[in-house]
mmCIF file with all atom_site columns, C-alpha atoms in Angstrom:
data_model
loop_
_atom_site.group_PDB
_atom_site.id
_atom_site.type_symbol
_atom_site.label_atom_id
_atom_site.label_alt_id
_atom_site.label_comp_id
_atom_site.label_asym_id
_atom_site.label_entity_id
_atom_site.label_seq_id
_atom_site.pdbx_PDB_ins_code
_atom_site.Cartn_x
_atom_site.Cartn_y
_atom_site.Cartn_z
_atom_site.occupancy
_atom_site.B_iso_or_equiv
_atom_site.pdbx_formal_charge
_atom_site.auth_seq_id
_atom_site.auth_comp_id
_atom_site.auth_asym_id
_atom_site.auth_atom_id
_atom_site.pdbx_PDB_model_num
ATOM 1   C CA . MET A 1 1   ? 104.009 106.435 45.985 1.00 53.00 ? 29  MET A CA 1
ATOM 2   C CA . GLY A 1 2   ? 107.390 105.313 47.128 1.00 55.00 ? 30  GLY A CA 1
ATOM 3   C CA . ILE A 1 3   ? 110.730 104.232 45.713 1.00 57.00 ? 31  ILE A CA 1
ATOM 4   C CA . LEU A 1 4   ? 112.344 101.091 47.129 1.00 57.00 ? 32  LEU A CA 1
ATOM 5   C CA . GLU A 1 5   ? 116.017 101.624 48.029 1.00 58.00 ? 33  GLU A CA 1
ATOM 6   C CA . GLY A 1 6   ? 117.492 98.586  49.668 1.00 61.00 ? 34  GLY A CA 1
ATOM 7   C CA . GLU A 1 7   ? 115.065 97.896  52.468 1.00 68.00 ? 35  GLU A CA 1
ATOM 8   C CA . VAL A 1 8   ? 113.951 101.502 53.024 1.00 74.00 ? 36  VAL A CA 1
ATOM 9   C CA . LEU A 1 9   ? 110.788 102.730 51.364 1.00 78.00 ? 37  LEU A CA 1
ATOM 10  C CA . LYS A 1 10  ? 111.217 106.384 50.408 1.00 82.00 ? 38  LYS A CA 1
ATOM 11  C CA . MET A 1 11  ? 107.989 108.319 50.188 1.00 83.00 ? 39  MET A CA 1
ATOM 12  C CA . SER A 1 12  ? 107.467 111.346 47.989 1.00 86.00 ? 40  SER A CA 1
ATOM 13  C CA . LYS A 1 13  ? 105.127 114.171 48.816 1.00 85.00 ? 41  LYS A CA 1
ATOM 14  C CA . ARG A 1 14  ? 101.523 114.260 47.716 1.00 84.00 ? 42  ARG A CA 1
ATOM 15  C CA . GLN A 1 15  ? 101.082 116.058 44.369 1.00 81.00 ? 43  GLN A CA 1
ATOM 16  C CA . ASP A 1 16  ? 97.440  117.181 44.622 1.00 82.00 ? 44  ASP A CA 1
ATOM 17  C CA . TYR A 1 17  ? 97.746  119.480 47.648 1.00 84.00 ? 45  TYR A CA 1
ATOM 18  C CA . LEU A 1 18  ? 96.211  122.971 47.613 1.00 87.00 ? 46  LEU A CA 1
ATOM 19  C CA . SER A 1 19  ? 98.274  125.980 46.592 1.00 90.00 ? 47  SER A CA 1
ATOM 20  C CA . TRP A 1 20  ? 98.283  128.897 49.035 1.00 95.00 ? 48  TRP A CA 1
ATOM 21  C CA . ASP A 1 21  ? 95.871  130.794 46.760 1.00 94.00 ? 49  ASP A CA 1
ATOM 22  C CA . GLU A 1 22  ? 93.504  127.815 46.563 1.00 94.00 ? 50  GLU A CA 1
ATOM 23  C CA . TYR A 1 23  ? 93.687  127.337 50.313 1.00 95.00 ? 51  TYR A CA 1
ATOM 24  C CA . PHE A 1 24  ? 92.880  130.935 51.246 1.00 97.00 ? 52  PHE A CA 1
ATOM 25  C CA . MET A 1 25  ? 90.219  131.301 48.542 1.00 96.00 ? 53  MET A CA 1
ATOM 26  C CA . GLY A 1 26  ? 88.765  127.999 49.780 1.00 95.00 ? 54  GLY A CA 1
ATOM 27  C CA . ILE A 1 27  ? 88.553  129.509 53.276 1.00 97.00 ? 55  ILE A CA 1
ATOM 28  C CA . ALA A 1 28  ? 86.773  132.530 51.763 1.00 97.00 ? 56  ALA A CA 1
ATOM 29  C CA . PHE A 1 29  ? 84.265  130.267 50.001 1.00 95.00 ? 57  PHE A CA 1
ATOM 30  C CA . LEU A 1 30  ? 83.767  128.198 53.157 1.00 96.00 ? 58  LEU A CA 1
ATOM 31  C CA . SER A 1 31  ? 83.147  131.400 55.131 1.00 97.00 ? 59  SER A CA 1
ATOM 32  C CA . GLY A 1 32  ? 80.606  132.481 52.520 1.00 97.00 ? 60  GLY A CA 1
ATOM 33  C CA . MET A 1 33  ? 78.681  129.287 53.250 1.00 95.00 ? 61  MET A CA 1
ATOM 34  C CA . ARG A 1 34  ? 77.826  130.797 56.662 1.00 95.00 ? 62  ARG A CA 1
ATOM 35  C CA . SER A 1 35  ? 75.830  133.533 54.917 1.00 96.00 ? 63  SER A CA 1
ATOM 36  C CA . LYS A 1 36  ? 72.070  133.170 55.155 1.00 95.00 ? 64  LYS A CA 1
ATOM 37  C CA . ASP A 1 37  ? 71.508  135.432 52.145 1.00 94.00 ? 65  ASP A CA 1
ATOM 38  C CA . PRO A 1 38  ? 69.253  133.447 49.786 1.00 94.00 ? 66  PRO A CA 1
ATOM 39  C CA . SER A 1 39  ? 70.727  134.989 46.615 1.00 92.00 ? 67  SER A CA 1
ATOM 40  C CA . THR A 1 40  ? 74.408  135.817 47.171 1.00 92.00 ? 68  THR A CA 1
ATOM 41  C CA . GLN A 1 41  ? 76.901  134.268 49.545 1.00 95.00 ? 69  GLN A CA 1
ATOM 42  C CA . VAL A 1 42  ? 80.200  136.139 49.785 1.00 96.00 ? 70  VAL A CA 1
ATOM 43  C CA . GLY A 1 43  ? 83.196  135.216 51.899 1.00 97.00 ? 71  GLY A CA 1
ATOM 44  C CA . ALA A 1 44  ? 86.488  136.895 52.730 1.00 98.00 ? 72  ALA A CA 1
ATOM 45  C CA . CYS A 1 45  ? 89.764  135.802 54.302 1.00 98.00 ? 73  CYS A CA 1
ATOM 46  C CA . ILE A 1 46  ? 92.568  138.175 55.300 1.00 98.00 ? 74  ILE A CA 1
ATOM 47  C CA . ILE A 1 47  ? 96.133  136.955 55.703 1.00 98.00 ? 75  ILE A CA 1
ATOM 48  C CA . ASP A 1 48  ? 99.268  138.686 56.945 1.00 97.00 ? 76  ASP A CA 1
ATOM 49  C CA . GLU A 1 49  ? 102.774 138.641 55.440 1.00 95.00 ? 77  GLU A CA 1
ATOM 50  C CA . ASP A 1 50  ? 103.476 135.304 57.177 1.00 96.00 ? 78  ASP A CA 1
ATOM 51  C CA . LYS A 1 51  ? 100.458 133.624 55.530 1.00 97.00 ? 79  LYS A CA 1
ATOM 52  C CA . LYS A 1 52  ? 98.559  133.567 58.833 1.00 97.00 ? 80  LYS A CA 1
ATOM 53  C CA . ILE A 1 53  ? 94.805  134.076 58.752 1.00 97.00 ? 81  ILE A CA 1
ATOM 54  C CA . ILE A 1 54  ? 93.969  137.176 60.773 1.00 97.00 ? 82  ILE A CA 1
ATOM 55  C CA . GLY A 1 55  ? 90.393  137.905 59.691 1.00 97.00 ? 83  GLY A CA 1
ATOM 56  C CA . ILE A 1 56  ? 87.429  136.068 58.197 1.00 98.00 ? 84  ILE A CA 1
ATOM 57  C CA . GLY A 1 57  ? 83.974  137.317 57.261 1.00 97.00 ? 85  GLY A CA 1
ATOM 58  C CA . TYR A 1 58  ? 80.826  136.713 55.262 1.00 97.00 ? 86  TYR A CA 1
ATOM 59  C CA . ASN A 1 59  ? 77.848  138.831 54.253 1.00 96.00 ? 87  ASN A CA 1
ATOM 60  C CA . GLY A 1 60  ? 75.121  139.050 56.855 1.00 95.00 ? 88  GLY A CA 1
ATOM 61  C CA . PHE A 1 61  ? 73.260  141.315 59.222 1.00 95.00 ? 89  PHE A CA 1
ATOM 62  C CA . PRO A 1 62  ? 75.058  143.097 62.056 1.00 94.00 ? 90  PRO A CA 1
ATOM 63  C CA . GLN A 1 63  ? 75.755  141.119 65.203 1.00 92.00 ? 91  GLN A CA 1
ATOM 64  C CA . GLY A 1 64  ? 72.684  140.988 67.435 1.00 93.00 ? 92  GLY A CA 1
ATOM 65  C CA . SER A 1 65  ? 70.258  141.544 64.548 1.00 92.00 ? 93  SER A CA 1
ATOM 66  C CA . SER A 1 66  ? 67.700  138.803 64.035 1.00 92.00 ? 94  SER A CA 1
ATOM 67  C CA . ASP A 1 67  ? 68.001  137.506 60.498 1.00 90.00 ? 95  ASP A CA 1
ATOM 68  C CA . ASP A 1 68  ? 64.425  136.240 60.864 1.00 92.00 ? 96  ASP A CA 1
ATOM 69  C CA . GLU A 1 69  ? 63.188  139.801 61.433 1.00 92.00 ? 97  GLU A CA 1
ATOM 70  C CA . MET A 1 70  ? 65.274  141.592 58.787 1.00 93.00 ? 98  MET A CA 1
ATOM 71  C CA . PRO A 1 71  ? 64.382  141.662 55.062 1.00 93.00 ? 99  PRO A CA 1
ATOM 72  C CA . TRP A 1 72  ? 66.195  139.473 52.530 1.00 94.00 ? 100 TRP A CA 1
ATOM 73  C CA . ASP A 1 73  ? 64.504  141.000 49.458 1.00 93.00 ? 101 ASP A CA 1
ATOM 74  C CA . ARG A 1 74  ? 66.577  142.381 46.590 1.00 93.00 ? 102 ARG A CA 1
ATOM 75  C CA . GLU A 1 75  ? 63.866  144.578 45.076 1.00 94.00 ? 103 GLU A CA 1
ATOM 76  C CA . GLY A 1 76  ? 61.219  146.948 46.329 1.00 95.00 ? 104 GLY A CA 1
ATOM 77  C CA . ASP A 1 77  ? 61.250  149.886 48.721 1.00 95.00 ? 105 ASP A CA 1
ATOM 78  C CA . PHE A 1 78  ? 64.884  150.414 49.801 1.00 95.00 ? 106 PHE A CA 1
ATOM 79  C CA . LEU A 1 79  ? 64.122  150.024 53.506 1.00 95.00 ? 107 LEU A CA 1
ATOM 80  C CA . GLU A 1 80  ? 62.343  146.740 52.797 1.00 95.00 ? 108 GLU A CA 1
ATOM 81  C CA . THR A 1 81  ? 65.385  145.230 51.039 1.00 94.00 ? 109 THR A CA 1
ATOM 82  C CA . LYS A 1 82  ? 68.552  143.721 52.497 1.00 94.00 ? 110 LYS A CA 1
ATOM 83  C CA . TYR A 1 83  ? 70.831  146.439 51.108 1.00 93.00 ? 111 TYR A CA 1
ATOM 84  C CA . PRO A 1 84  ? 70.760  149.060 53.866 1.00 93.00 ? 112 PRO A CA 1
ATOM 85  C CA . TYR A 1 85  ? 71.327  146.423 56.553 1.00 95.00 ? 113 TYR A CA 1
ATOM 86  C CA . VAL A 1 86  ? 73.782  143.761 55.326 1.00 95.00 ? 114 VAL A CA 1
ATOM 87  C CA . VAL A 1 87  ? 77.422  143.982 56.356 1.00 95.00 ? 115 VAL A CA 1
ATOM 88  C CA . HIS A 1 88  ? 79.586  142.808 53.452 1.00 96.00 ? 116 HIS A CA 1
ATOM 89  C CA . ALA A 1 89  ? 82.083  139.966 53.865 1.00 96.00 ? 117 ALA A CA 1
ATOM 90  C CA . GLU A 1 90  ? 85.115  142.222 53.382 1.00 97.00 ? 118 GLU A CA 1
ATOM 91  C CA . LEU A 1 91  ? 84.018  144.655 56.085 1.00 96.00 ? 119 LEU A CA 1
ATOM 92  C CA . ASN A 1 92  ? 83.160  141.779 58.432 1.00 96.00 ? 120 ASN A CA 1
ATOM 93  C CA . ALA A 1 93  ? 86.624  140.303 57.888 1.00 97.00 ? 121 ALA A CA 1
ATOM 94  C CA . ILE A 1 94  ? 88.191  143.701 58.614 1.00 97.00 ? 122 ILE A CA 1
ATOM 95  C CA . LEU A 1 95  ? 86.085  144.192 61.740 1.00 96.00 ? 123 LEU A CA 1
ATOM 96  C CA . ASN A 1 96  ? 86.805  140.612 62.881 1.00 93.00 ? 124 ASN A CA 1
ATOM 97  C CA . SER A 1 97  ? 90.570  140.931 62.359 1.00 94.00 ? 125 SER A CA 1
ATOM 98  C CA . ILE A 1 98  ? 92.881  140.213 65.251 1.00 92.00 ? 126 ILE A CA 1
ATOM 99  C CA . LYS A 1 99  ? 95.723  142.612 64.428 1.00 93.00 ? 127 LYS A CA 1
ATOM 100 C CA . SER A 1 100 ? 96.836  145.420 62.127 1.00 95.00 ? 128 SER A CA 1
ATOM 101 C CA . LEU A 1 101 ? 95.963  144.880 58.470 1.00 96.00 ? 129 LEU A CA 1
ATOM 102 C CA . LYS A 1 102 ? 98.802  146.975 57.064 1.00 96.00 ? 130 LYS A CA 1
ATOM 103 C CA . ASN A 1 103 ? 100.332 145.229 54.012 1.00 96.00 ? 131 ASN A CA 1
ATOM 104 C CA . CYS A 1 104 ? 97.919  142.291 54.281 1.00 98.00 ? 132 CYS A CA 1
ATOM 105 C CA . ILE A 1 105 ? 96.155  140.381 51.500 1.00 98.00 ? 133 ILE A CA 1
ATOM 106 C CA . ILE A 1 106 ? 92.388  139.875 51.341 1.00 98.00 ? 134 ILE A CA 1
ATOM 107 C CA . TYR A 1 107 ? 90.899  136.925 49.457 1.00 98.00 ? 135 TYR A CA 1
ATOM 108 C CA . VAL A 1 108 ? 87.278  137.511 48.426 1.00 98.00 ? 136 VAL A CA 1
ATOM 109 C CA . THR A 1 109 ? 84.843  135.394 46.477 1.00 96.00 ? 137 THR A CA 1
ATOM 110 C CA . HIS A 1 110 ? 83.464  138.484 44.682 1.00 96.00 ? 138 HIS A CA 1
ATOM 111 C CA . PHE A 1 111 ? 85.237  141.690 43.633 1.00 97.00 ? 139 PHE A CA 1
ATOM 112 C CA . PRO A 1 112 ? 84.694  144.286 46.383 1.00 96.00 ? 140 PRO A CA 1
ATOM 113 C CA . CYS A 1 113 ? 82.121  147.051 46.077 1.00 95.00 ? 141 CYS A CA 1
ATOM 114 C CA . ASN A 1 114 ? 83.181  150.698 46.372 1.00 95.00 ? 142 ASN A CA 1
ATOM 115 C CA . GLU A 1 115 ? 82.277  150.872 50.089 1.00 95.00 ? 143 GLU A CA 1
ATOM 116 C CA . CYS A 1 116 ? 84.393  147.817 50.879 1.00 96.00 ? 144 CYS A CA 1
ATOM 117 C CA . ALA A 1 117 ? 87.202  149.145 48.663 1.00 97.00 ? 145 ALA A CA 1
ATOM 118 C CA . LYS A 1 118 ? 87.323  152.293 50.807 1.00 97.00 ? 146 LYS A CA 1
ATOM 119 C CA . ALA A 1 119 ? 87.607  150.184 53.974 1.00 97.00 ? 147 ALA A CA 1
ATOM 120 C CA . ILE A 1 120 ? 90.273  147.953 52.384 1.00 98.00 ? 148 ILE A CA 1
ATOM 121 C CA . VAL A 1 121 ? 92.382  150.971 51.479 1.00 98.00 ? 149 VAL A CA 1
ATOM 122 C CA . GLN A 1 122 ? 91.800  152.694 54.815 1.00 97.00 ? 150 GLN A CA 1
ATOM 123 C CA . VAL A 1 123 ? 93.146  149.773 56.878 1.00 97.00 ? 151 VAL A CA 1
ATOM 124 C CA . GLY A 1 124 ? 96.254  149.358 54.695 1.00 97.00 ? 152 GLY A CA 1
ATOM 125 C CA . ILE A 1 125 ? 95.507  146.107 52.840 1.00 98.00 ? 153 ILE A CA 1
ATOM 126 C CA . LYS A 1 126 ? 97.819  146.062 49.814 1.00 98.00 ? 154 LYS A CA 1
ATOM 127 C CA . LYS A 1 127 ? 96.454  143.195 47.715 1.00 98.00 ? 155 LYS A CA 1
ATOM 128 C CA . VAL A 1 128 ? 92.976  141.981 46.768 1.00 98.00 ? 156 VAL A CA 1
ATOM 129 C CA . VAL A 1 129 ? 92.655  138.467 45.353 1.00 98.00 ? 157 VAL A CA 1
ATOM 130 C CA . TYR A 1 130 ? 89.155  137.883 44.015 1.00 97.00 ? 158 TYR A CA 1
ATOM 131 C CA . PHE A 1 131 ? 87.372  135.025 42.279 1.00 95.00 ? 159 PHE A CA 1
ATOM 132 C CA . SER A 1 132 ? 84.245  136.458 40.631 1.00 91.00 ? 160 SER A CA 1
ATOM 133 C CA . ASP A 1 133 ? 83.987  139.778 38.832 1.00 90.00 ? 161 ASP A CA 1
ATOM 134 C CA . LYS A 1 134 ? 80.404  139.354 37.643 1.00 89.00 ? 162 LYS A CA 1
ATOM 135 C CA . HIS A 1 135 ? 79.476  142.968 38.494 1.00 89.00 ? 163 HIS A CA 1
ATOM 136 C CA . LYS A 1 136 ? 82.383  144.611 36.653 1.00 89.00 ? 164 LYS A CA 1
ATOM 137 C CA . SER A 1 137 ? 80.064  146.670 34.433 1.00 91.00 ? 165 SER A CA 1
ATOM 138 C CA . LEU A 1 138 ? 78.381  148.405 37.404 1.00 91.00 ? 166 LEU A CA 1
ATOM 139 C CA . ASP A 1 139 ? 79.414  151.972 38.227 1.00 93.00 ? 167 ASP A CA 1
ATOM 140 C CA . SER A 1 140 ? 79.996  150.984 41.862 1.00 91.00 ? 168 SER A CA 1
ATOM 141 C CA . THR A 1 141 ? 82.500  148.323 40.738 1.00 93.00 ? 169 THR A CA 1
ATOM 142 C CA . LYS A 1 142 ? 84.202  150.784 38.400 1.00 96.00 ? 170 LYS A CA 1
ATOM 143 C CA . ALA A 1 143 ? 84.479  153.197 41.343 1.00 97.00 ? 171 ALA A CA 1
ATOM 144 C CA . SER A 1 144 ? 85.895  150.390 43.464 1.00 97.00 ? 172 SER A CA 1
ATOM 145 C CA . ARG A 1 145 ? 88.567  149.674 40.888 1.00 97.00 ? 173 ARG A CA 1
ATOM 146 C CA . LYS A 1 146 ? 89.451  153.360 40.710 1.00 97.00 ? 174 LYS A CA 1
ATOM 147 C CA . ILE A 1 147 ? 89.724  153.586 44.522 1.00 98.00 ? 175 ILE A CA 1
ATOM 148 C CA . LEU A 1 148 ? 91.990  150.519 44.684 1.00 98.00 ? 176 LEU A CA 1
ATOM 149 C CA . GLU A 1 149 ? 94.143  151.613 41.725 1.00 98.00 ? 177 GLU A CA 1
ATOM 150 C CA . ASN A 1 150 ? 94.522  155.125 43.131 1.00 97.00 ? 178 ASN A CA 1
ATOM 151 C CA . ALA A 1 151 ? 95.756  153.693 46.446 1.00 98.00 ? 179 ALA A CA 1
ATOM 152 C CA . GLN A 1 152 ? 98.092  151.296 44.600 1.00 98.00 ? 180 GLN A CA 1
ATOM 153 C CA . VAL A 1 153 ? 96.343  148.194 45.894 1.00 98.00 ? 181 VAL A CA 1
ATOM 154 C CA . GLU A 1 154 ? 97.215  145.216 43.721 1.00 98.00 ? 182 GLU A CA 1
ATOM 155 C CA . MET A 1 155 ? 94.192  143.377 42.281 1.00 97.00 ? 183 MET A CA 1
ATOM 156 C CA . VAL A 1 156 ? 94.481  139.766 41.169 1.00 97.00 ? 184 VAL A CA 1
ATOM 157 C CA . HIS A 1 157 ? 91.715  137.786 39.481 1.00 97.00 ? 185 HIS A CA 1
ATOM 158 C CA . LEU A 1 158 ? 92.367  134.257 40.738 1.00 94.00 ? 186 LEU A CA 1
ATOM 159 C CA . GLU A 1 159 ? 91.923  131.501 38.218 1.00 88.00 ? 187 GLU A CA 1
ATOM 160 C CA . VAL A 1 160 ? 92.324  128.035 39.665 1.00 83.00 ? 188 VAL A CA 1
ATOM 161 C CA . GLU A 1 161 ? 92.835  124.678 37.998 1.00 79.00 ? 189 GLU A CA 1
ATOM 162 C CA . LYS A 1 162 ? 90.664  122.796 40.481 1.00 78.00 ? 190 LYS A CA 1
ATOM 163 C CA . GLU A 1 163 ? 86.957  122.847 39.763 1.00 80.00 ? 191 GLU A CA 1
ATOM 164 C CA . GLU A 1 164 ? 86.051  122.101 43.365 1.00 81.00 ? 192 GLU A CA 1
ATOM 165 C CA . ILE A 1 165 ? 87.468  121.372 46.778 1.00 83.00 ? 193 ILE A CA 1
ATOM 166 C CA . SER A 1 166 ? 85.640  118.671 48.696 1.00 83.00 ? 194 SER A CA 1
ATOM 167 C CA . ILE A 1 167 ? 85.419  118.434 52.464 1.00 83.00 ? 195 ILE A CA 1
ATOM 168 C CA . ARG A 1 168 ? 84.315  115.169 54.036 1.00 82.00 ? 196 ARG A CA 1
ATOM 169 C CA . PHE A 1 169 ? 83.401  114.881 57.695 1.00 87.00 ? 197 PHE A CA 1
ATOM 170 C CA . LYS A 1 170 ? 83.592  111.076 57.679 1.00 85.00 ? 198 LYS A CA 1
ATOM 171 C CA . ASP A 1 171 ? 86.627  108.782 57.558 1.00 77.00 ? 199 ASP A CA 1
#
């Protein structure tokens, strides 16, 4: 929309642009779409103090592992399930980071588990912004919260106004 002043059309900025939180959480969700896990797709995006993306990850098997040969099951004998083999999105983002993570922020689609919380604290991330907290009643999630609180890592449950972000690959 513009305002006509004399013969010059003054434009005003677009009003429906993404907030920084929506943008980085959107990147986390987009990263999660790379996961081949049939039941849960988790994504993570780490940014530095300058709002630069320095690490991205999603849940999947370790690099070099064939995801056609590894189990995707959620139940059964432990060694026949995905759990002992999958690298979580947060840890992948940490391992994929391109510089120090001290004082960084991690955006995650799901609240981190206790193992990821330990890694988050250990590398110096100071803020966790998460979307889903559907496992908050689990002991592992309670432990995660305790780990993060004890290390004074800020935790923010992101609530967004937009219901979806659409990406089109056509003009």
